[in-house]
PDB file of C-alpha atoms in Angstrom:
ATOM      1  CA  MET T  24      -4.754  -5.705  -6.263  1.00  0.00           C
ATOM      2  CA  ASN T  25      -3.424  -2.328  -7.310  1.00  0.00           C
ATOM      3  CA  LEU T  26      -2.672  -0.245  -4.222  1.00  0.00           C
ATOM      4  CA  TYR T  27      -3.317   3.060  -5.975  1.00  0.00           C
ATOM      5  CA  ASP T  28      -6.765   1.848  -7.035  1.00  0.00           C
ATOM      6  CA  ALA T  29      -7.388   0.731  -3.444  1.00  0.00           C
ATOM      7  CA  VAL T  30      -6.468   4.195  -2.134  1.00  0.00           C
ATOM      8  CA  LEU T  31      -8.767   5.837  -4.708  1.00  0.00           C
ATOM      9  CA  ALA T  32     -11.619   3.496  -3.740  1.00  0.00           C
ATOM     10  CA  ILE T  33     -11.160   4.332  -0.058  1.00  0.00           C
ATOM     11  CA  LEU T  34     -11.131   8.068  -0.798  1.00  0.00           C
ATOM     12  CA  GLU T  35     -14.228   7.692  -2.985  1.00  0.00           C
ATOM     13  CA  LYS T  36     -16.020   5.721  -0.262  1.00  0.00           C
ATOM     14  CA  ARG T  37     -15.173   8.466   2.249  1.00  0.00           C
ATOM     15  CA  ARG T  38     -16.514  11.009  -0.286  1.00  0.00           C
ATOM     16  CA  VAL T  39     -13.328  13.069  -0.331  1.00  0.00           C
ATOM     17  CA  LEU T  40     -11.795  12.117  -3.686  1.00  0.00           C
ATOM     18  CA  LYS T  41     -13.527  14.819  -5.739  1.00  0.00           C
ATOM     19  CA  ALA T  42     -12.526  17.532  -3.260  1.00  0.00           C
ATOM     20  CA  ILE T  43      -8.792  16.798  -3.435  1.00  0.00           C
ATOM     21  CA  PRO T  44      -7.913  19.059  -6.421  1.00  0.00           C
ATOM     22  CA  HIS T  45      -9.723  22.028  -4.872  1.00  0.00           C
ATOM     23  CA  GLN T  46      -8.192  21.346  -1.457  1.00  0.00           C
ATOM     24  CA  GLU T  47      -4.738  21.143  -3.000  1.00  0.00           C
ATOM     25  CA  GLU T  48      -5.185  24.564  -4.616  1.00  0.00           C
ATOM     26  CA  ARG T  49      -6.479  26.030  -1.373  1.00  0.00           C
ATOM     27  CA  ARG T  50      -4.255  24.356   1.231  1.00  0.00           C
ATOM     28  CA  GLY T  51      -1.236  23.147  -0.715  1.00  0.00           C
ATOM     29  CA  THR T  52       0.098  19.771  -1.770  1.00  0.00           C
ATOM     30  CA  GLN T  53       1.754  18.865   1.532  1.00  0.00           C
ATOM     31  CA  ARG T  54      -1.446  19.321   3.555  1.00  0.00           C
ATOM     32  CA  VAL T  55      -3.437  17.265   1.048  1.00  0.00           C
ATOM     33  CA  LEU T  56      -0.825  14.493   1.158  1.00  0.00           C
ATOM     34  CA  GLU T  57      -1.132  14.453   4.949  1.00  0.00           C
ATOM     35  CA  ASP T  58      -4.929  14.244   4.696  1.00  0.00           C
ATOM     36  CA  VAL T  59      -4.799  11.438   2.145  1.00  0.00           C
ATOM     37  CA  ALA T  60      -2.355   9.563   4.375  1.00  0.00           C
ATOM     38  CA  LYS T  61      -4.909   9.753   7.211  1.00  0.00           C
ATOM     39  CA  PHE T  62      -7.890   8.677   5.109  1.00  0.00           C
ATOM     40  CA  ALA T  63      -5.981   5.875   3.372  1.00  0.00           C
ATOM     41  CA  SER T  64      -3.541   4.742   6.046  1.00  0.00           C
ATOM     42  CA  PRO T  65      -1.790   1.372   5.684  1.00  0.00           C
ATOM     43  CA  GLU T  66      -4.220  -0.046   8.255  1.00  0.00           C
ATOM     44  CA  LYS T  67      -7.214   1.112   6.219  1.00  0.00           C
ATOM     45  CA  VAL T  68      -5.726  -0.169   2.968  1.00  0.00           C
ATOM     46  CA  ALA T  69      -5.008  -3.549   4.619  1.00  0.00           C
ATOM     47  CA  ALA T  70      -8.640  -3.715   5.788  1.00  0.00           C
ATOM     48  CA  TYR T  71      -9.833  -2.821   2.272  1.00  0.00           C
ATOM     49  CA  ILE T  72      -7.664  -5.547   0.723  1.00  0.00           C
ATOM     50  CA  LEU T  73      -9.045  -8.066   3.212  1.00  0.00           C
ATOM     51  CA  GLU T  74     -12.606  -6.976   2.414  1.00  0.00           C
ATOM     52  CA  GLN T  75     -11.977  -7.351  -1.331  1.00  0.00           C
ATOM     53  CA  THR T  76     -10.225 -10.727  -1.145  1.00  0.00           C
ATOM     54  CA  GLU T  77     -12.253 -12.632   1.455  1.00  0.00           C
ATOM     55  CA  PRO T  78     -13.021 -15.443   1.837  1.00  0.00           C
ATOM     56  CA  HIS T  79      -9.563 -16.914   1.467  1.00  0.00           C
ATOM     57  CA  ALA T  80      -9.379 -20.432   0.095  1.00  0.00           C
ATOM     58  CA  PRO T  81      -6.482 -22.898  -0.034  1.00  0.00           C
ATOM     59  CA  GLY T  82      -4.179 -21.997  -2.900  1.00  0.00           C
ATOM     60  CA  ASP T  83      -5.082 -18.303  -2.940  1.00  0.00           C
ATOM     61  CA  VAL T  84      -2.327 -15.744  -3.425  1.00  0.00           C
ATOM     62  CA  VAL T  85      -2.724 -11.979  -3.071  1.00  0.00           C
ATOM     63  CA  LEU T  86      -0.726  -9.989  -5.631  1.00  0.00           C
ATOM     64  CA  LEU T  87      -0.072  -6.346  -4.766  1.00  0.00           C
ATOM     65  CA  THR T  88       0.912  -3.871  -7.467  1.00  0.00           C
ATOM     66  CA  GLY T  89       1.258  -0.107  -7.412  1.00  0.00           C
ATOM     67  CA  ALA T  90       3.722   0.163  -4.500  1.00  0.00           C
ATOM     68  CA  GLY T  91       5.463   3.045  -6.237  1.00  0.00           C
ATOM     69  CA  GLU T  92       2.161   4.777  -6.952  1.00  0.00           C
ATOM     70  CA  VAL T  93       1.182   5.006  -3.273  1.00  0.00           C
ATOM     71  CA  PHE T  94       4.502   6.479  -2.195  1.00  0.00           C
ATOM     72  CA  PRO T  95       4.702   8.834  -0.227  1.00  0.00           C
ATOM     73  CA  PHE T  96       1.348   7.979   1.420  1.00  0.00           C
ATOM     74  CA  PHE T  97       2.925   4.887   2.918  1.00  0.00           C
ATOM     75  CA  ARG T  98       5.703   2.391   2.366  1.00  0.00           C
ATOM     76  CA  ILE T  99       5.036  -1.203   1.344  1.00  0.00           C
ATOM     77  CA  HIS T 100       6.733  -2.692   4.426  1.00  0.00           C
ATOM     78  CA  THR T 101       4.248  -0.827   6.635  1.00  0.00           C
ATOM     79  CA  LEU T 102       1.292  -2.197   4.674  1.00  0.00           C
ATOM     80  CA  LEU T 103       2.675  -5.739   4.775  1.00  0.00           C
ATOM     81  CA  HIS T 104       3.088  -5.454   8.539  1.00  0.00           C
ATOM     82  CA  CYS T 105      -0.567  -4.377   8.848  1.00  0.00           C
ATOM     83  CA  MET T 106      -1.627  -7.382   6.764  1.00  0.00           C
ATOM     84  CA  LEU T 107       0.195 -10.021   8.845  1.00  0.00           C
ATOM     85  CA  ALA T 108      -2.653 -11.063  11.147  1.00  0.00           C
ATOM     86  CA  ASP T 109      -5.349 -11.366   8.470  1.00  0.00           C
ATOM     87  CA  PHE T 110      -3.158 -12.868   5.747  1.00  0.00           C
ATOM     88  CA  ASP T 111      -1.124 -15.350   7.782  1.00  0.00           C
ATOM     89  CA  GLU T 112      -2.433 -18.284   5.714  1.00  0.00           C
ATOM     90  CA  VAL T 113      -2.347 -16.500   2.348  1.00  0.00           C
ATOM     91  CA  PRO T 114       0.892 -15.707   0.519  1.00  0.00           C
ATOM     92  CA  VAL T 115       1.169 -12.017  -0.349  1.00  0.00           C
ATOM     93  CA  VAL T 116       3.326 -11.130  -3.355  1.00  0.00           C
ATOM     94  CA  ALA T 117       4.227  -7.465  -3.824  1.00  0.00           C
ATOM     95  CA  ALA T 118       5.560  -6.145  -7.126  1.00  0.00           C
ATOM     96  CA  TYR T 119       8.190  -3.676  -5.961  1.00  0.00           C
ATOM     97  CA  PRO T 120       9.807  -0.880  -7.991  1.00  0.00           C
ATOM     98  CA  GLY T 121      13.304  -1.048  -6.648  1.00  0.00           C
ATOM     99  CA  SER T 122      15.877  -3.524  -5.483  1.00  0.00           C
ATOM    100  CA  PHE T 123      16.146  -6.198  -2.818  1.00  0.00           C
ATOM    101  CA  ASN T 124      19.540  -7.278  -1.514  1.00  0.00           C
ATOM    102  CA  GLY T 125      18.390 -10.335   0.418  1.00  0.00           C
ATOM    103  CA  SER T 126      17.483  -8.499   3.596  1.00  0.00           C
ATOM    104  CA  SER T 127      16.103  -5.093   2.656  1.00  0.00           C
ATOM    105  CA  PHE T 128      14.262  -3.177  -0.055  1.00  0.00           C
ATOM    106  CA  GLN T 129      15.408   0.057  -1.654  1.00  0.00           C
ATOM    107  CA  LEU T 130      12.464   1.876  -3.231  1.00  0.00           C
ATOM    108  CA  PHE T 131      13.233   3.211  -6.729  1.00  0.00           C
ATOM    109  CA  ASN T 132      16.857   2.130  -6.111  1.00  0.00           C
ATOM    110  CA  ARG T 133      17.267   5.500  -4.358  1.00  0.00           C
ATOM    111  CA  LEU T 134      15.424   5.770  -1.079  1.00  0.00           C
ATOM    112  CA  PRO T 135      16.873   4.345   2.136  1.00  0.00           C
ATOM    113  CA  ALA T 136      16.278   0.642   2.586  1.00  0.00           C
ATOM    114  CA  ASP T 137      13.549  -0.589   4.916  1.00  0.00           C
ATOM    115  CA  ASN T 138      14.173  -4.001   6.375  1.00  0.00           C
ATOM    116  CA  TYR T 139      11.383  -6.536   6.159  1.00  0.00           C
ATOM    117  CA  TYR T 140      12.530  -9.883   7.450  1.00  0.00           C
ATOM    118  CA  ARG T 141       9.847 -11.991   5.739  1.00  0.00           C
ATOM    119  CA  ALA T 142      10.682 -10.751   2.254  1.00  0.00           C
ATOM    120  CA  ILE T 143      12.186 -12.993  -0.394  1.00  0.00           C
ATOM    121  CA  ASP T 144      13.119 -12.298  -3.993  1.00  0.00           C
ATOM    122  CA  ILE T 145      11.053 -14.393  -6.430  1.00  0.00           C
ATOM    123  CA  SER T 146      12.418 -12.918  -9.650  1.00  0.00           C
TER     124      SER T 146
END
């Protein structure tokens, strides 16, 4: 599941997607980013992913792409944390644009690392 597409779907469902360009002109980019972050929070994206992938069957794997596309709305470790309860029996694989040193991610090989203790490198 592409996270950017999930965010767009949530914004479309809330009927705010088409208004974003006008709102950005009127209120500025920072305010629009804050609004988008509220409408498409990690909790709401996790719920959307669950809705789109249920029912889970043995052998299912959820593949997340687009982690770099949803930055700065939220960070992938926050989304993964929100998914823990509903995806405890389903492996979640996140394609991540950055590096992993065995204990933490560094988005785009530039931003400060965010520790996520359940992460493993599968490359």
